[in-house]
CSV table of C-alpha atoms in Angstrom, one decimal:
chain,number,residue,atom,x,y,z
A,1,ALA,CA,108.2,123.1,120.7
A,2,TYR,CA,110.9,125.3,119.2
A,3,GLY,CA,114.1,126.0,120.9
A,4,GLY,CA,117.5,124.4,121.4
A,5,PRO,CA,119.2,123.5,124.6
A,6,GLU,CA,119.8,127.1,125.4
A,7,THR,CA,116.1,128.0,125.1
A,8,LEU,CA,114.2,126.9,128.1
A,9,VAL,CA,110.5,126.9,129.1
A,10,VAL,CA,109.3,128.1,132.5
A,11,VAL,CA,105.7,128.0,133.8
A,12,ASN,CA,104.5,131.2,135.2
A,13,ASP,CA,101.2,132.0,136.9
A,14,GLU,CA,102.0,135.7,137.5
A,15,TYR,CA,102.5,136.9,133.9
A,16,ASP,CA,100.6,136.5,130.8
A,17,ASP,CA,102.3,135.8,127.5
A,18,LYS,CA,102.4,139.5,126.5
A,19,SER,CA,103.7,141.0,129.8
A,20,ALA,CA,106.3,138.3,131.0
A,21,PRO,CA,109.5,140.3,131.1
A,22,GLY,CA,112.3,139.0,128.9
A,23,ALA,CA,110.1,136.3,127.3
A,24,GLU,CA,110.1,135.5,123.6
A,25,PHE,CA,106.6,134.5,122.7
A,26,GLY,CA,105.4,133.4,119.2
A,27,SER,CA,101.8,133.4,118.0
A,28,TYR,CA,101.4,129.7,118.6
A,29,PRO,CA,102.5,128.7,122.1
A,30,SER,CA,103.0,125.0,122.9
A,31,ARG,CA,101.8,123.3,126.1
A,32,VAL,CA,103.9,121.8,128.8
A,33,PRO,CA,102.4,118.7,130.3
A,34,GLY,CA,100.5,119.4,133.5
A,35,THR,CA,100.4,123.1,133.0
A,36,LYS,CA,96.9,123.5,131.5
A,37,GLY,CA,95.7,127.1,132.0
A,38,LYS,CA,99.1,128.4,132.8
A,39,THR,CA,101.3,130.6,130.6
A,40,TYR,CA,105.0,130.3,130.0
A,41,GLY,CA,107.8,132.1,128.4
A,42,ALA,CA,111.1,131.2,126.8
A,43,TYR,CA,113.9,132.2,129.2
A,44,PRO,CA,117.7,131.4,128.9
A,45,ALA,CA,119.4,129.4,131.6
A,46,LEU,CA,116.4,128.0,133.4
A,47,ALA,CA,115.6,124.4,134.3
A,48,VAL,CA,113.2,123.1,131.6
A,49,ASP,CA,114.5,122.3,128.1
A,50,ALA,CA,112.1,123.5,125.4
A,51,ARG,CA,112.5,120.1,123.6
A,52,ASP,CA,110.7,118.5,126.6
A,53,ALA,CA,107.6,120.5,125.9
A,54,VAL,CA,104.8,118.9,123.9
A,55,CYS,CA,103.3,120.8,120.9
A,56,ASP,CA,99.6,121.5,120.9
A,57,PRO,CA,98.4,119.6,117.9
A,58,THR,CA,95.7,122.3,117.4
A,59,ASP,CA,98.4,124.8,116.5
A,60,PHE,CA,99.6,124.0,113.0
A,61,ALA,CA,102.6,126.2,113.1
A,62,ALA,CA,103.9,124.4,116.2
A,63,VAL,CA,103.2,120.9,114.9
A,64,SER,CA,106.4,119.1,114.1
A,65,LEU,CA,106.9,116.7,111.3
A,66,ASP,CA,106.6,113.9,113.7
A,67,ALA,CA,103.0,114.9,114.5
A,68,GLY,CA,101.9,113.1,111.4
A,69,VAL,CA,98.6,113.4,109.6
A,70,GLU,CA,96.5,113.1,112.7
A,71,GLY,CA,98.1,116.1,114.3
A,72,MET,CA,97.6,118.2,111.2
A,73,LEU,CA,93.9,117.1,110.8
A,74,ARG,CA,93.3,118.2,114.4
A,75,SER,CA,94.7,121.6,113.7
A,76,ARG,CA,92.4,124.7,113.4
A,77,ASP,CA,94.7,126.0,110.8
A,78,PHE,CA,94.1,122.9,108.7
A,79,VAL,CA,90.4,123.8,108.6
A,80,ILE,CA,91.2,127.4,107.7
A,81,THR,CA,93.6,126.2,105.0
A,82,ALA,CA,91.0,123.8,103.6
A,83,VAL,CA,88.3,126.6,103.4
A,84,LEU,CA,90.7,129.0,101.7
A,85,THR,CA,91.6,126.3,99.2
A,86,LEU,CA,88.0,125.6,98.4
A,87,ALA,CA,87.4,129.3,97.9
A,88,SER,CA,90.4,129.5,95.7
A,89,LEU,CA,89.0,126.6,93.6
A,90,VAL,CA,85.8,128.6,93.1
A,91,THR,CA,87.4,131.9,92.1
A,92,ARG,CA,89.8,130.2,89.7
A,93,LEU,CA,87.6,127.4,88.1
A,94,TYR,CA,84.2,129.1,87.9
A,95,TRP,CA,83.3,129.3,84.1
A,96,ILE,CA,86.9,128.6,83.2
A,97,GLY,CA,85.8,127.4,79.8
A,98,ARG,CA,83.6,130.4,79.0
A,99,ARG,CA,86.2,131.8,76.6
A,100,LYS,CA,86.3,129.2,73.9
A,101,ALA,CA,89.1,130.8,71.8
A,102,VAL,CA,92.8,130.9,72.1
A,103,SER,CA,93.5,134.0,74.3
A,104,TRP,CA,96.5,136.1,75.0
A,105,ASP,CA,99.8,134.1,75.4
A,106,GLU,CA,98.0,130.8,75.1
A,107,ALA,CA,99.0,131.1,71.5
A,108,HIS,CA,102.6,130.7,72.5
A,109,PHE,CA,102.6,128.4,75.5
A,110,GLY,CA,99.8,126.1,74.3
A,111,LYS,CA,101.7,125.7,71.0
A,112,PHE,CA,105.0,124.9,72.9
A,113,GLY,CA,103.1,122.3,74.9
A,114,ALA,CA,101.9,120.8,71.6
A,115,PHE,CA,105.5,120.6,70.4
A,116,TYR,CA,106.4,118.6,73.5
A,117,VAL,CA,103.5,116.2,72.9
A,118,ARG,CA,104.6,115.4,69.4
A,119,GLY,CA,108.3,115.5,70.3
A,120,GLN,CA,109.2,118.2,67.8
A,121,TRP,CA,112.2,120.5,68.5
A,122,PHE,CA,111.6,124.2,69.0
A,123,HIS,CA,113.5,127.2,70.5
A,124,ASP,CA,112.2,129.6,73.2
A,125,VAL,CA,113.8,132.2,75.4
A,126,HIS,CA,112.5,130.7,78.7
A,127,PRO,CA,113.8,127.7,80.6
A,128,PRO,CA,111.8,124.5,80.0
A,129,LEU,CA,110.0,123.6,83.3
A,130,GLY,CA,107.0,125.8,82.9
A,131,ARG,CA,106.5,124.7,79.3
A,132,MET,CA,106.8,121.1,80.2
A,133,LEU,CA,104.1,121.4,82.8
A,134,VAL,CA,101.8,122.9,80.2
A,135,ALA,CA,102.7,120.0,77.9
A,136,LEU,CA,101.9,117.6,80.8
A,137,ALA,CA,98.5,119.2,81.1
A,138,GLU,CA,97.9,118.8,77.4
A,139,TYR,CA,99.0,115.2,77.4
A,140,VAL,CA,96.7,114.3,80.4
A,141,ALA,CA,93.8,116.1,78.6
A,142,GLY,CA,94.3,113.8,75.6
A,143,HIS,CA,95.7,116.4,73.2
A,144,ASN,CA,97.6,114.7,70.3
A,145,GLY,CA,99.8,117.8,69.6
A,146,THR,CA,98.3,118.6,66.2
A,147,TYR,CA,96.5,121.8,67.2
A,148,GLU,CA,98.7,124.9,66.6
A,149,PHE,CA,96.9,127.3,69.1
A,150,LYS,CA,96.6,130.2,66.6
A,151,SER,CA,95.7,133.4,68.4
A,152,GLY,CA,92.0,134.1,68.4
A,153,SER,CA,91.0,130.8,66.8
A,154,ALA,CA,88.3,128.7,68.4
A,155,PHE,CA,89.4,125.5,70.1
A,156,PRO,CA,88.4,122.4,68.0
A,157,ASP,CA,86.2,119.7,69.6
A,158,TYR,CA,89.1,117.2,69.9
A,159,VAL,CA,91.0,119.7,72.2
A,160,ASN,CA,89.8,119.5,75.8
A,161,TYR,CA,90.8,123.1,76.5
A,162,ARG,CA,88.8,123.3,79.7
A,163,PHE,CA,90.7,120.4,81.3
A,164,ILE,CA,94.0,121.8,80.2
A,165,ARG,CA,93.2,125.2,81.7
A,166,MET,CA,92.0,123.5,84.9
A,167,GLN,CA,95.2,121.6,85.4
A,168,VAL,CA,97.4,124.7,84.8
A,169,SER,CA,95.1,126.7,87.2
A,170,LEU,CA,96.0,124.4,90.1
A,171,TYR,CA,99.3,126.2,90.5
A,172,GLY,CA,97.4,129.5,90.9
A,173,ILE,CA,94.9,127.9,93.3
A,174,ALA,CA,97.7,126.8,95.6
A,175,LEU,CA,98.9,130.4,96.0
A,176,VAL,CA,96.1,131.1,98.5
A,177,PRO,CA,96.8,128.4,101.1
A,178,LEU,CA,100.6,129.0,100.7
A,179,ALA,CA,100.0,132.6,101.5
A,180,TYR,CA,98.2,131.7,104.7
A,181,LEU,CA,100.9,129.1,105.8
A,182,THR,CA,103.7,131.5,105.0
A,183,CYS,CA,102.1,134.2,107.2
A,184,LEU,CA,101.8,131.8,110.0
A,185,GLN,CA,105.5,131.0,109.9
A,186,LEU,CA,106.1,134.8,110.1
A,187,ASN,CA,104.3,134.7,113.5
A,188,MET,CA,101.2,136.5,112.2
A,189,SER,CA,98.0,135.8,114.0
A,190,ARG,CA,95.4,133.6,112.3
A,191,THR,CA,93.3,136.7,111.6
A,192,MET,CA,96.1,138.5,109.8
A,193,ALA,CA,97.2,135.4,107.9
A,194,THR,CA,93.6,134.8,106.7
A,195,LEU,CA,93.4,138.5,105.6
A,196,ALA,CA,96.7,138.1,103.7
A,197,ALA,CA,95.4,135.0,102.0
A,198,CYS,CA,92.2,136.8,101.1
A,199,PHE,CA,94.2,139.4,99.3
A,200,ILE,CA,95.6,136.7,97.1
A,201,LEU,CA,92.2,135.0,96.8
A,202,PHE,CA,90.4,138.0,95.5
A,203,ASP,CA,93.2,139.6,93.5
A,204,ASN,CA,91.7,140.2,90.0
A,205,ALA,CA,95.0,139.8,88.1
A,206,LEU,CA,95.9,136.6,89.8
A,207,CYS,CA,92.4,135.2,89.2
A,208,VAL,CA,92.6,136.1,85.5
A,209,MET,CA,96.1,134.6,85.0
A,210,SER,CA,95.0,131.4,86.7
A,211,ARG,CA,92.3,130.8,84.1
A,212,PHE,CA,94.4,130.5,81.0
A,213,ILE,CA,97.3,128.4,79.7
A,214,LEU,CA,100.2,130.5,80.8
A,215,LEU,CA,103.6,130.1,82.5
A,216,ASP,CA,102.8,132.7,85.1
A,217,GLU,CA,100.9,130.2,87.4
A,218,PRO,CA,103.8,127.7,87.7
A,219,LEU,CA,106.3,130.6,88.2
A,220,LEU,CA,104.2,132.2,91.0
A,221,PHE,CA,103.6,128.8,92.6
A,222,PHE,CA,107.3,127.9,92.8
A,223,THR,CA,108.1,131.5,94.0
A,224,ALA,CA,105.5,131.0,96.8
A,225,MET,CA,107.0,127.6,97.6
A,226,THR,CA,110.4,129.1,97.8
A,227,LEU,CA,109.2,131.8,100.2
A,228,TRP,CA,107.3,129.4,102.4
A,229,SER,CA,110.2,127.0,102.6
A,230,ALA,CA,112.7,129.7,103.3
A,231,VAL,CA,110.6,131.3,106.0
A,232,SER,CA,109.9,127.9,107.6
A,233,PHE,CA,113.6,127.1,107.5
A,234,GLN,CA,114.5,130.4,109.2
A,235,ARG,CA,111.9,129.7,111.9
A,236,VAL,CA,113.2,126.2,112.6
A,237,SER,CA,116.8,127.5,112.5
A,238,LYS,CA,116.0,130.2,115.0
A,239,TYR,CA,113.9,128.2,117.5
A,240,GLY,CA,114.7,124.6,116.7
A,241,ARG,CA,117.6,122.2,116.7
A,242,GLN,CA,120.3,122.8,114.1
A,243,PHE,CA,120.8,120.0,111.6
A,244,SER,CA,117.7,118.1,112.8
A,245,ARG,CA,115.5,116.3,110.3
A,246,ARG,CA,113.0,119.1,110.1
A,247,TRP,CA,115.9,121.6,109.7
A,248,TRP,CA,117.2,119.6,106.7
A,249,ILE,CA,113.8,119.1,105.1
A,250,TRP,CA,113.0,122.8,105.0
A,251,LEU,CA,116.5,123.7,103.7
A,252,LEU,CA,116.3,121.1,101.0
A,253,MET,CA,112.7,122.2,100.1
A,254,THR,CA,114.1,125.7,99.7
A,255,GLY,CA,116.8,124.4,97.3
A,256,VAL,CA,114.4,122.4,95.2
A,257,SER,CA,111.9,125.3,95.0
A,258,LEU,CA,114.8,127.6,93.9
A,259,GLY,CA,115.7,125.2,91.2
A,260,CYS,CA,112.1,125.0,90.0
A,261,VAL,CA,111.5,128.7,90.0
A,262,MET,CA,114.7,129.3,88.1
A,263,SER,CA,113.7,126.6,85.6
A,264,SER,CA,110.4,128.2,84.9
A,265,LYS,CA,111.3,131.7,83.8
A,266,TRP,CA,114.4,133.8,84.0
A,267,ILE,CA,112.7,136.3,86.3
A,268,GLY,CA,112.9,133.6,88.9
A,269,LEU,CA,116.5,134.7,89.4
A,270,PHE,CA,115.1,137.4,91.7
A,271,SER,CA,114.0,134.7,94.1
A,272,VAL,CA,117.5,133.3,94.0
A,273,ILE,CA,118.9,136.7,94.8
A,274,MET,CA,116.4,137.1,97.7
A,275,ILE,CA,117.3,133.8,99.3
A,276,GLY,CA,121.0,134.5,98.7
A,277,ILE,CA,120.9,137.8,100.5
A,278,ALA,CA,119.0,136.2,103.4
A,279,THR,CA,121.4,133.3,103.6
A,280,VAL,CA,124.5,135.6,103.6
A,281,ASP,CA,122.9,137.7,106.4
A,282,ASP,CA,122.1,134.6,108.5
A,283,LEU,CA,125.7,133.3,108.2
A,284,PHE,CA,127.2,136.7,108.9
A,285,ARG,CA,125.1,137.0,112.1
A,286,LYS,CA,126.4,133.5,113.1
A,287,PHE,CA,129.9,134.7,112.5
A,288,CYS,CA,129.3,137.9,114.6
A,289,ASP,CA,127.9,135.8,117.4
A,290,ARG,CA,131.3,134.0,117.5
A,291,MET,CA,129.9,130.6,116.6
A,292,PRO,CA,132.7,128.0,116.7
A,293,TRP,CA,134.5,127.6,113.4
A,294,GLU,CA,133.6,123.9,113.1
A,295,ASP,CA,129.9,124.7,113.5
A,296,LEU,CA,130.1,127.6,111.1
A,297,ALA,CA,131.8,125.5,108.5
A,298,GLN,CA,129.0,122.9,108.8
A,299,HIS,CA,126.4,125.7,108.2
A,300,TRP,CA,128.3,127.0,105.2
A,301,ASN,CA,128.6,123.4,103.7
A,302,ALA,CA,124.9,122.8,104.3
A,303,ARG,CA,123.9,126.0,102.5
A,304,VAL,CA,126.3,125.5,99.6
A,305,VAL,CA,125.0,122.0,99.0
A,306,SER,CA,121.3,122.8,99.5
A,307,LEU,CA,121.0,126.3,98.0
A,308,ILE,CA,123.6,126.2,95.2
A,309,PHE,CA,124.3,122.7,94.0
A,310,LEU,CA,120.8,121.3,94.5
A,311,PRO,CA,119.1,124.1,92.5
A,312,LEU,CA,121.7,123.7,89.8
A,313,ILE,CA,121.0,119.9,89.7
A,314,VAL,CA,117.2,120.6,89.4
A,315,TYR,CA,117.9,123.2,86.7
A,316,THR,CA,120.1,120.8,84.7
A,317,ALA,CA,117.7,117.9,85.1
A,318,CYS,CA,114.9,120.1,83.6
A,319,PHE,CA,117.0,120.7,80.5
A,320,TRP,CA,117.9,117.0,80.3
A,321,VAL,CA,114.2,116.1,80.3
A,322,HIS,CA,113.6,118.9,77.7
A,323,PHE,CA,116.2,117.5,75.3
A,324,ARG,CA,114.9,113.9,75.8
A,325,LEU,CA,111.4,114.9,75.0
A,326,LEU,CA,112.2,116.9,71.8
A,327,TYR,CA,113.7,114.0,69.8
A,328,ARG,CA,112.4,115.1,66.4
A,329,THR,CA,113.8,117.7,64.1
A,330,GLY,CA,112.1,121.1,64.0
A,331,ALA,CA,112.4,124.8,63.6
A,332,GLY,CA,115.1,126.7,65.4
A,333,GLU,CA,117.7,123.8,65.6
A,334,HIS,CA,120.5,126.2,64.6
A,335,LYS,CA,119.9,128.2,67.8
């Protein structure tokens, strides 16, 4: 259950979860042992600590990290997420190899992946993570790096372009379940979260981009991961225990996702700005609530380490791998 020592759970037979005065109800209430069929609200200064409540394993958004795999598998949201993922697989992978020629920006990013495979230096304006993921897909598909991906040319027989596209499309496929999980963390109902995921599922532009060898899929995936992690962290920070294991996991996941989105394309800096504004607002509210200086300093330190230094480490590590892979001389070295 969410809530710190100051957030308490009280069982109430007279009010439902929408009419209980002063109660703060989420979309996914937990169950207190021995209170089946009763409703409860979160009231300050009452006798039952919210941490003594037991989460209903059928409610995914309320399942803690300690619930483990069994708790997730028993969740209705796990079933919905699985169905949405399967539908996303169909819309992204169906006839993915129908276009047998190099299309659109595949001429650029497929060629960059080939450079990585053969270790030849090149220069590009984008950070390296997205290109290295494309190179990984080409390497796994067995490409030897000799094909130049000339625009409009047909793929030769020795290039398994279908498998390369399928691997890159996985990042676009993941957008649909991530949309559903993010909406749950925003306290939306299952119906509204499913509707939001369907908007992503049937969006024509996203479907098309997910079917080619582009950097947009990894960029959007890491952007979605950043948003999901940040929203989950804010939820735990508001309703859970500060500096708990779950609190740290979501904060660190936000930092890693920020580093990845910033390492994929420069436009990922807008995600950094978004999280930065939300973080400053959160810390300012804590200051206005007269949080003790020692506690406020700990929150500042946690954010600086997780949301500044950690993304910079990820960003630097991507460039380190980039330079290690491109060990042969090539065009653009003077840049």
